[in-house]
PDB file of C-alpha atoms in Angstrom:
ATOM      1  CA  UNK U 840      31.089  42.328  15.853  1.00 45.00           C
ATOM      2  CA  UNK U 841      28.013  44.615  15.701  1.00 50.00           C
ATOM      3  CA  UNK U 842      29.599  46.533  12.830  1.00 52.00           C
ATOM      4  CA  UNK U 843      30.148  43.333  10.832  1.00 49.00           C
ATOM      5  CA  UNK U 844      26.574  42.274  11.592  1.00 48.00           C
ATOM      6  CA  UNK U 845      25.208  45.542  10.211  1.00 53.00           C
ATOM      7  CA  UNK U 846      27.443  45.368   7.123  1.00 51.00           C
ATOM      8  CA  UNK U 847      26.375  41.786   6.420  1.00 49.00           C
ATOM      9  CA  UNK U 848      22.683  42.590   6.513  1.00 52.00           C
ATOM     10  CA  UNK U 849      23.171  45.773   4.494  1.00 57.00           C
ATOM     11  CA  UNK U 850      24.780  43.696   1.741  1.00 52.00           C
ATOM     12  CA  UNK U 851      22.020  41.088   2.017  1.00 52.00           C
ATOM     13  CA  UNK U 852      19.409  43.808   1.682  1.00 54.00           C
ATOM     14  CA  UNK U 853      20.978  45.204  -1.488  1.00 53.00           C
ATOM     15  CA  UNK U 854      21.518  41.791  -3.071  1.00 51.00           C
ATOM     16  CA  UNK U 855      18.212  40.074  -2.346  1.00 53.00           C
ATOM     17  CA  UNK U 856      15.737  42.759  -1.383  1.00 56.00           C
ATOM     18  CA  UNK U 857      15.914  41.534   2.219  1.00 59.00           C
ATOM     19  CA  UNK U 858      14.278  44.175   4.440  1.00 74.00           C
ATOM     20  CA  UNK U 859      16.384  44.333   7.601  1.00 81.00           C
ATOM     21  CA  UNK U 860      14.146  46.873   9.319  1.00 81.00           C
ATOM     22  CA  UNK U 861      10.940  44.917   8.793  1.00 80.00           C
ATOM     23  CA  UNK U 862      12.597  41.692   9.847  1.00 83.00           C
ATOM     24  CA  UNK U 863      13.907  43.307  13.020  1.00 83.00           C
ATOM     25  CA  UNK U 864      10.524  44.906  13.776  1.00 80.00           C
ATOM     26  CA  UNK U 865       8.742  41.574  13.315  1.00 81.00           C
ATOM     27  CA  UNK U 866      11.242  39.841  15.568  1.00 78.00           C
ATOM     28  CA  UNK U 867      10.836  42.526  18.233  1.00 80.00           C
ATOM     29  CA  UNK U 868       7.045  42.408  17.995  1.00 78.00           C
ATOM     30  CA  UNK U 869       6.969  38.619  18.285  1.00 78.00           C
ATOM     31  CA  UNK U 870       9.335  38.707  21.262  1.00 78.00           C
ATOM     32  CA  UNK U 871       7.080  41.241  22.974  1.00 76.00           C
ATOM     33  CA  UNK U 872       4.052  39.038  22.356  1.00 72.00           C
ATOM     34  CA  UNK U 873       5.794  36.050  23.929  1.00 77.00           C
ATOM     35  CA  UNK U 874       6.154  37.927  27.216  1.00 75.00           C
ATOM     36  CA  UNK U 875       2.708  39.546  26.896  1.00 77.00           C
ATOM     37  CA  UNK U 876       4.296  42.969  26.518  1.00 75.00           C
ATOM     38  CA  UNK U 877       2.894  43.749  23.063  1.00 72.00           C
ATOM     39  CA  UNK U 878      -0.699  43.479  21.911  1.00 79.00           C
ATOM     40  CA  UNK U 879      -1.525  40.874  19.279  1.00 84.00           C
ATOM     41  CA  UNK U 880      -4.263  41.110  16.672  1.00 88.00           C
ATOM     42  CA  UNK U 881      -6.365  37.947  16.793  1.00 90.00           C
ATOM     43  CA  UNK U 882      -7.488  36.205  13.644  1.00 94.00           C
ATOM     44  CA  UNK U 883     -11.206  35.527  13.169  1.00 95.00           C
ATOM     45  CA  UNK U 884     -12.280  32.152  14.589  1.00 96.00           C
ATOM     46  CA  UNK U 885     -12.791  30.632  11.147  1.00 97.00           C
ATOM     47  CA  UNK U 886      -9.289  31.653  10.047  1.00 97.00           C
ATOM     48  CA  UNK U 887      -7.709  30.253  13.214  1.00 97.00           C
ATOM     49  CA  UNK U 888      -9.599  26.979  12.786  1.00 97.00           C
ATOM     50  CA  UNK U 889      -8.458  26.619   9.180  1.00 98.00           C
ATOM     51  CA  UNK U 890      -4.833  27.339  10.092  1.00 97.00           C
ATOM     52  CA  UNK U 891      -5.011  24.733  12.864  1.00 97.00           C
ATOM     53  CA  UNK U 892      -6.317  22.136  10.416  1.00 97.00           C
ATOM     54  CA  UNK U 893      -3.739  23.002   7.758  1.00 97.00           C
ATOM     55  CA  UNK U 894      -0.904  22.769  10.302  1.00 97.00           C
ATOM     56  CA  UNK U 895      -1.846  19.118  10.935  1.00 98.00           C
ATOM     57  CA  UNK U 896      -2.242  18.051   7.313  1.00 98.00           C
ATOM     58  CA  UNK U 897       1.438  17.447   6.545  1.00 97.00           C
ATOM     59  CA  UNK U 898       1.758  15.009   9.454  1.00 98.00           C
ATOM     60  CA  UNK U 899      -1.478  13.256   8.484  1.00 98.00           C
ATOM     61  CA  UNK U 900      -0.553  12.862   4.825  1.00 98.00           C
ATOM     62  CA  UNK U 901       3.048  11.891   5.562  1.00 97.00           C
ATOM     63  CA  UNK U 902       1.874   9.159   7.920  1.00 98.00           C
ATOM     64  CA  UNK U 903      -0.393   7.675   5.233  1.00 97.00           C
ATOM     65  CA  UNK U 904       2.316   7.931   2.549  1.00 97.00           C
ATOM     66  CA  UNK U 905       4.902   6.177   4.737  1.00 95.00           C
ATOM     67  CA  UNK U 906       2.541   3.331   5.643  1.00 96.00           C
ATOM     68  CA  UNK U 907       1.356   2.914   2.052  1.00 96.00           C
ATOM     69  CA  UNK U 908       4.894   2.879   0.653  1.00 95.00           C
ATOM     70  CA  UNK U 909       5.772   0.135   3.108  1.00 92.00           C
ATOM     71  CA  UNK U 910       2.620  -1.747   2.082  1.00 93.00           C
ATOM     72  CA  UNK U 911       3.589  -1.686  -1.601  1.00 92.00           C
ATOM     73  CA  UNK U 912       7.245  -2.544  -0.956  1.00 85.00           C
ATOM     74  CA  UNK U 913       8.654   0.973  -1.343  1.00 77.00           C
ATOM     75  CA  UNK U 914      11.359   1.757   1.210  1.00 61.00           C
ATOM     76  CA  UNK U 915      14.740   3.456   1.383  1.00 51.00           C
ATOM     77  CA  UNK U 916      16.506   0.311   0.209  1.00 48.00           C
ATOM     78  CA  UNK U 917      14.212  -0.136  -2.779  1.00 51.00           C
ATOM     79  CA  UNK U 918      14.539   3.541  -3.716  1.00 54.00           C
ATOM     80  CA  UNK U 919      18.325   3.255  -3.699  1.00 46.00           C
ATOM     81  CA  UNK U 920      18.125   0.049  -5.726  1.00 49.00           C
ATOM     82  CA  UNK U 921      15.796   1.716  -8.231  1.00 53.00           C
ATOM     83  CA  UNK U 922      18.328   4.480  -8.751  1.00 47.00           C
ATOM     84  CA  UNK U 923      20.971   1.963  -9.818  1.00 47.00           C
ATOM     85  CA  UNK U 924      18.734  -0.659 -11.471  1.00 51.00           C
ATOM     86  CA  UNK U 925      16.105   1.364 -13.305  1.00 52.00           C
ATOM     87  CA  UNK U 926      15.551  -1.260 -15.968  1.00 47.00           C
ATOM     88  CA  UNK U 927      15.615  -4.253 -13.658  1.00 55.00           C
ATOM     89  CA  UNK U 928      12.224  -5.664 -12.699  1.00 64.00           C
ATOM     90  CA  UNK U 929      11.504  -5.516  -8.990  1.00 77.00           C
ATOM     91  CA  UNK U 930      11.478  -8.823  -7.121  1.00 84.00           C
ATOM     92  CA  UNK U 931       8.552  -9.185  -4.727  1.00 86.00           C
ATOM     93  CA  UNK U 932       8.174 -11.608  -1.827  1.00 88.00           C
ATOM     94  CA  UNK U 933       5.679 -13.489  -3.998  1.00 92.00           C
ATOM     95  CA  UNK U 934       8.383 -13.876  -6.663  1.00 92.00           C
ATOM     96  CA  UNK U 935      10.751 -15.285  -4.064  1.00 94.00           C
ATOM     97  CA  UNK U 936       8.184 -17.785  -2.820  1.00 95.00           C
ATOM     98  CA  UNK U 937       7.406 -18.869  -6.374  1.00 95.00           C
ATOM     99  CA  UNK U 938      11.103 -19.381  -7.093  1.00 95.00           C
ATOM    100  CA  UNK U 939      11.579 -21.423  -3.904  1.00 96.00           C
ATOM    101  CA  UNK U 940       8.616 -23.646  -4.803  1.00 96.00           C
ATOM    102  CA  UNK U 941       9.990 -24.164  -8.306  1.00 96.00           C
ATOM    103  CA  UNK U 942      13.457 -25.092  -7.042  1.00 96.00           C
ATOM    104  CA  UNK U 943      12.167 -27.607  -4.505  1.00 96.00           C
ATOM    105  CA  UNK U 944       9.813 -29.083  -7.125  1.00 95.00           C
ATOM    106  CA  UNK U 945      12.773 -29.778  -9.389  1.00 95.00           C
ATOM    107  CA  UNK U 946      14.927 -31.197  -6.610  1.00 96.00           C
ATOM    108  CA  UNK U 947      12.239 -33.420  -5.060  1.00 95.00           C
ATOM    109  CA  UNK U 948      10.726 -34.901  -8.214  1.00 93.00           C
ATOM    110  CA  UNK U 949      12.085 -38.416  -7.555  1.00 93.00           C
ATOM    111  CA  UNK U 950      11.496 -38.433  -3.806  1.00 95.00           C
ATOM    112  CA  UNK U 951       7.967 -37.000  -3.931  1.00 96.00           C
ATOM    113  CA  UNK U 952       6.501 -36.912  -7.449  1.00 95.00           C
ATOM    114  CA  UNK U 953       3.005 -35.859  -6.331  1.00 96.00           C
ATOM    115  CA  UNK U 954       4.315 -33.062  -4.136  1.00 96.00           C
ATOM    116  CA  UNK U 955       6.758 -32.032  -6.859  1.00 96.00           C
ATOM    117  CA  UNK U 956       3.925 -31.707  -9.350  1.00 96.00           C
ATOM    118  CA  UNK U 957       1.862 -29.610  -6.954  1.00 96.00           C
ATOM    119  CA  UNK U 958       4.868 -27.471  -6.105  1.00 96.00           C
ATOM    120  CA  UNK U 959       5.309 -26.717  -9.802  1.00 96.00           C
ATOM    121  CA  UNK U 960       1.648 -25.749 -10.110  1.00 96.00           C
ATOM    122  CA  UNK U 961       1.887 -23.622  -6.970  1.00 96.00           C
ATOM    123  CA  UNK U 962       5.010 -21.959  -8.345  1.00 96.00           C
ATOM    124  CA  UNK U 963       3.143 -21.002 -11.514  1.00 96.00           C
ATOM    125  CA  UNK U 964       0.290 -19.649  -9.420  1.00 96.00           C
ATOM    126  CA  UNK U 965       2.665 -17.512  -7.375  1.00 96.00           C
ATOM    127  CA  UNK U 966       4.447 -16.207 -10.449  1.00 95.00           C
ATOM    128  CA  UNK U 967       1.115 -15.003 -11.829  1.00 96.00           C
ATOM    129  CA  UNK U 968       0.190 -13.527  -8.451  1.00 95.00           C
ATOM    130  CA  UNK U 969       3.590 -11.818  -8.383  1.00 94.00           C
ATOM    131  CA  UNK U 970       2.747 -10.147 -11.683  1.00 94.00           C
ATOM    132  CA  UNK U 971      -0.590  -9.051 -10.221  1.00 95.00           C
ATOM    133  CA  UNK U 972       1.251  -7.717  -7.177  1.00 94.00           C
ATOM    134  CA  UNK U 973       3.640  -5.647  -9.290  1.00 93.00           C
ATOM    135  CA  UNK U 974       0.723  -4.192 -11.210  1.00 93.00           C
ATOM    136  CA  UNK U 975      -1.003  -3.441  -7.906  1.00 95.00           C
ATOM    137  CA  UNK U 976       2.080  -1.777  -6.413  1.00 93.00           C
ATOM    138  CA  UNK U 977       2.555   0.343  -9.518  1.00 92.00           C
ATOM    139  CA  UNK U 978      -1.106   1.360  -9.628  1.00 95.00           C
ATOM    140  CA  UNK U 979      -1.154   2.358  -5.951  1.00 96.00           C
ATOM    141  CA  UNK U 980       2.026   4.385  -6.374  1.00 94.00           C
ATOM    142  CA  UNK U 981       0.594   6.210  -9.388  1.00 92.00           C
ATOM    143  CA  UNK U 982      -3.022   6.754  -8.337  1.00 92.00           C
ATOM    144  CA  UNK U 983      -2.605   7.190  -4.589  1.00 97.00           C
ATOM    145  CA  UNK U 984       0.898   7.884  -3.285  1.00 97.00           C
ATOM    146  CA  UNK U 985       1.922  10.311  -6.032  1.00 96.00           C
ATOM    147  CA  UNK U 986      -1.363  12.208  -5.710  1.00 97.00           C
ATOM    148  CA  UNK U 987      -0.828  12.614  -1.960  1.00 98.00           C
ATOM    149  CA  UNK U 988       2.728  13.830  -2.544  1.00 97.00           C
ATOM    150  CA  UNK U 989       1.471  16.261  -5.162  1.00 98.00           C
ATOM    151  CA  UNK U 990      -1.025  17.651  -2.639  1.00 98.00           C
ATOM    152  CA  UNK U 991       1.794  18.139  -0.132  1.00 98.00           C
ATOM    153  CA  UNK U 992       4.144  19.810  -2.594  1.00 97.00           C
ATOM    154  CA  UNK U 993       1.631  22.106  -4.283  1.00 98.00           C
ATOM    155  CA  UNK U 994      -1.668  22.812  -2.532  1.00 98.00           C
ATOM    156  CA  UNK U 995      -0.454  22.459   1.055  1.00 98.00           C
ATOM    157  CA  UNK U 996       2.821  24.238   0.290  1.00 98.00           C
ATOM    158  CA  UNK U 997       0.850  27.172  -1.117  1.00 98.00           C
ATOM    159  CA  UNK U 998      -1.292  27.278   2.028  1.00 98.00           C
ATOM    160  CA  UNK U 999       1.785  27.329   4.266  1.00 98.00           C
ATOM    161  CA  UNK U1000       3.238  30.211   2.263  1.00 98.00           C
ATOM    162  CA  UNK U1001      -0.068  32.076   2.587  1.00 98.00           C
ATOM    163  CA  UNK U1002      -0.026  31.460   6.340  1.00 97.00           C
ATOM    164  CA  UNK U1003       3.506  32.875   6.581  1.00 96.00           C
ATOM    165  CA  UNK U1004       2.581  35.941   4.535  1.00 96.00           C
ATOM    166  CA  UNK U1005      -0.508  36.557   6.669  1.00 97.00           C
ATOM    167  CA  UNK U1006       1.528  36.298   9.854  1.00 95.00           C
ATOM    168  CA  UNK U1007       4.086  38.745   8.474  1.00 94.00           C
ATOM    169  CA  UNK U1008       1.516  41.446   7.661  1.00 95.00           C
ATOM    170  CA  UNK U1009      -0.106  40.826  11.044  1.00 93.00           C
ATOM    171  CA  UNK U1010       3.244  41.409  12.751  1.00 92.00           C
ATOM    172  CA  UNK U1011       3.803  44.554  10.661  1.00 90.00           C
ATOM    173  CA  UNK U1012       0.408  45.879  11.744  1.00 92.00           C
ATOM    174  CA  UNK U1013       0.924  45.139  15.420  1.00 89.00           C
ATOM    175  CA  UNK U1014       4.484  46.461  15.354  1.00 89.00           C
ATOM    176  CA  UNK U1015       3.264  49.806  14.057  1.00 89.00           C
ATOM    177  CA  UNK U1016       0.381  49.780  16.563  1.00 91.00           C
ATOM    178  CA  UNK U1017       2.972  49.409  19.311  1.00 89.00           C
ATOM    179  CA  UNK U1018       4.962  52.334  17.882  1.00 89.00           C
ATOM    180  CA  UNK U1019       1.769  54.421  17.736  1.00 90.00           C
ATOM    181  CA  UNK U1020       0.992  53.546  21.332  1.00 88.00           C
ATOM    182  CA  UNK U1021       4.469  54.653  22.383  1.00 88.00           C
ATOM    183  CA  UNK U1022       4.542  57.832  20.245  1.00 87.00           C
ATOM    184  CA  UNK U1023       5.670  60.863  22.266  1.00 91.00           C
ATOM    185  CA  UNK U1024       4.903  63.741  19.896  1.00 93.00           C
ATOM    186  CA  UNK U1025       1.987  64.738  17.692  1.00 92.00           C
ATOM    187  CA  UNK U1026       4.227  64.362  14.650  1.00 92.00           C
ATOM    188  CA  UNK U1027       5.182  60.815  15.615  1.00 92.00           C
ATOM    189  CA  UNK U1028       1.568  59.978  16.368  1.00 92.00           C
ATOM    190  CA  UNK U1029       0.409  61.244  12.962  1.00 93.00           C
ATOM    191  CA  UNK U1030       3.151  59.265  11.228  1.00 93.00           C
ATOM    192  CA  UNK U1031       2.276  55.971  12.910  1.00 92.00           C
ATOM    193  CA  UNK U1032      -1.471  56.525  12.519  1.00 92.00           C
ATOM    194  CA  UNK U1033      -0.912  56.712   8.762  1.00 94.00           C
ATOM    195  CA  UNK U1034       1.270  53.594   8.859  1.00 92.00           C
ATOM    196  CA  UNK U1035      -1.350  51.701  10.862  1.00 92.00           C
ATOM    197  CA  UNK U1036      -4.079  52.636   8.365  1.00 96.00           C
ATOM    198  CA  UNK U1037      -1.905  51.325   5.536  1.00 96.00           C
ATOM    199  CA  UNK U1038      -1.084  48.177   7.514  1.00 93.00           C
ATOM    200  CA  UNK U1039      -4.759  47.538   8.230  1.00 94.00           C
ATOM    201  CA  UNK U1040      -5.550  47.784   4.531  1.00 96.00           C
ATOM    202  CA  UNK U1041      -2.714  45.383   3.690  1.00 96.00           C
ATOM    203  CA  UNK U1042      -3.779  42.994   6.440  1.00 95.00           C
ATOM    204  CA  UNK U1043      -7.409  42.922   5.276  1.00 96.00           C
ATOM    205  CA  UNK U1044      -6.342  42.237   1.692  1.00 98.00           C
ATOM    206  CA  UNK U1045      -3.847  39.507   2.559  1.00 97.00           C
ATOM    207  CA  UNK U1046      -6.278  37.983   5.044  1.00 98.00           C
ATOM    208  CA  UNK U1047      -8.954  37.592   2.384  1.00 98.00           C
ATOM    209  CA  UNK U1048      -6.439  36.153  -0.089  1.00 98.00           C
ATOM    210  CA  UNK U1049      -5.137  33.727   2.527  1.00 98.00           C
ATOM    211  CA  UNK U1050      -8.620  32.720   3.612  1.00 98.00           C
ATOM    212  CA  UNK U1051      -9.460  31.797   0.023  1.00 98.00           C
ATOM    213  CA  UNK U1052      -6.325  29.639  -0.183  1.00 98.00           C
ATOM    214  CA  UNK U1053      -7.054  28.008   3.190  1.00 98.00           C
ATOM    215  CA  UNK U1054     -10.612  27.153   2.146  1.00 98.00           C
ATOM    216  CA  UNK U1055      -9.342  25.723  -1.148  1.00 98.00           C
ATOM    217  CA  UNK U1056      -6.739  23.620   0.655  1.00 98.00           C
ATOM    218  CA  UNK U1057      -9.265  22.128   3.071  1.00 98.00           C
ATOM    219  CA  UNK U1058     -11.646  21.383   0.208  1.00 98.00           C
ATOM    220  CA  UNK U1059      -8.920  19.615  -1.789  1.00 98.00           C
ATOM    221  CA  UNK U1060      -7.806  17.720   1.306  1.00 98.00           C
ATOM    222  CA  UNK U1061     -11.345  16.463   1.793  1.00 98.00           C
ATOM    223  CA  UNK U1062     -11.435  15.596  -1.911  1.00 98.00           C
ATOM    224  CA  UNK U1063      -8.608  13.094  -1.431  1.00 98.00           C
ATOM    225  CA  UNK U1064     -11.410  10.641  -0.640  1.00 97.00           C
ATOM    226  CA  UNK U1065     -11.401   9.994  -4.404  1.00 97.00           C
ATOM    227  CA  UNK U1066      -7.791   8.800  -4.221  1.00 97.00           C
ATOM    228  CA  UNK U1067      -8.657   6.633  -1.225  1.00 97.00           C
ATOM    229  CA  UNK U1068     -11.338   4.896  -3.282  1.00 97.00           C
ATOM    230  CA  UNK U1069      -8.707   4.308  -5.975  1.00 96.00           C
ATOM    231  CA  UNK U1070      -6.580   2.530  -3.358  1.00 97.00           C
ATOM    232  CA  UNK U1071      -9.469   0.355  -2.169  1.00 97.00           C
ATOM    233  CA  UNK U1072     -10.433  -0.469  -5.762  1.00 97.00           C
ATOM    234  CA  UNK U1073      -6.852  -1.481  -6.573  1.00 96.00           C
ATOM    235  CA  UNK U1074      -6.784  -3.721  -3.493  1.00 96.00           C
ATOM    236  CA  UNK U1075     -10.090  -5.305  -4.482  1.00 97.00           C
ATOM    237  CA  UNK U1076      -8.832  -6.095  -7.982  1.00 96.00           C
ATOM    238  CA  UNK U1077      -5.540  -7.484  -6.698  1.00 96.00           C
ATOM    239  CA  UNK U1078      -7.035  -9.752  -4.061  1.00 97.00           C
ATOM    240  CA  UNK U1079      -9.702 -10.960  -6.471  1.00 97.00           C
ATOM    241  CA  UNK U1080      -6.966 -11.876  -8.973  1.00 96.00           C
ATOM    242  CA  UNK U1081      -5.097 -13.807  -6.258  1.00 96.00           C
ATOM    243  CA  UNK U1082      -8.274 -15.556  -5.114  1.00 97.00           C
ATOM    244  CA  UNK U1083      -9.036 -16.557  -8.706  1.00 96.00           C
ATOM    245  CA  UNK U1084      -5.568 -18.087  -9.150  1.00 96.00           C
ATOM    246  CA  UNK U1085      -5.880 -20.058  -5.906  1.00 96.00           C
ATOM    247  CA  UNK U1086      -9.397 -21.253  -6.770  1.00 96.00           C
ATOM    248  CA  UNK U1087      -8.229 -22.511 -10.152  1.00 94.00           C
ATOM    249  CA  UNK U1088      -5.476 -24.595  -8.548  1.00 94.00           C
ATOM    250  CA  UNK U1089      -7.921 -25.959  -5.992  1.00 94.00           C
ATOM    251  CA  UNK U1090     -10.385 -26.811  -8.746  1.00 91.00           C
ATOM    252  CA  UNK U1091     -13.121 -24.682  -7.226  1.00 84.00           C
TER     253      UNK U1091
END
């Protein structure tokens, strides 16, 4: 079993550049940290704070996206329907109400002519509001939801990769520090001192690169306030259009 394990990872290393030794050392170092056996280099406070904020962003953004998609009638069922009916216009609840009003207006014309007339007018109003609703849904999807998804898939994804890379070089540094601490001979000590110096240089470089990415991510996250204003503006325009249609029917 152990032999097959070694062979498998040797092949993986040759095929994909997978470094078995580093991976094992990182795993061992992390395991030692979990039981407080190995020392762990702490990140500066600012770096730790940024990582904490970035770790929460996916949940925050996903929550807003899910609620907004539901608000503009985007759900699993509608996504499946879109895949099969790309050219078919979406039917909103306003469309359905308008259709119901129109049908009853036609059927009740003799029994209630006044109501039938008003039902026809109300149906027209709802058909126009349905058009406004579709425009609103489309605008929100384009100017708000898609921008949030783009942030998740690009900026935040880049930050998560930077976080992973930083953690890897940190583990490499601490792993070699542990080996230096446990060195038995002068030769071993000299070897691991050189490795630690190299690791420290790599860590400092990657830390600065990661910090720049973290700062950029937090700045862009804060900048999503622009997209939020787009959402509010779209809502304002939609509800004003609906209010105008209702006022016209009421003769106001």
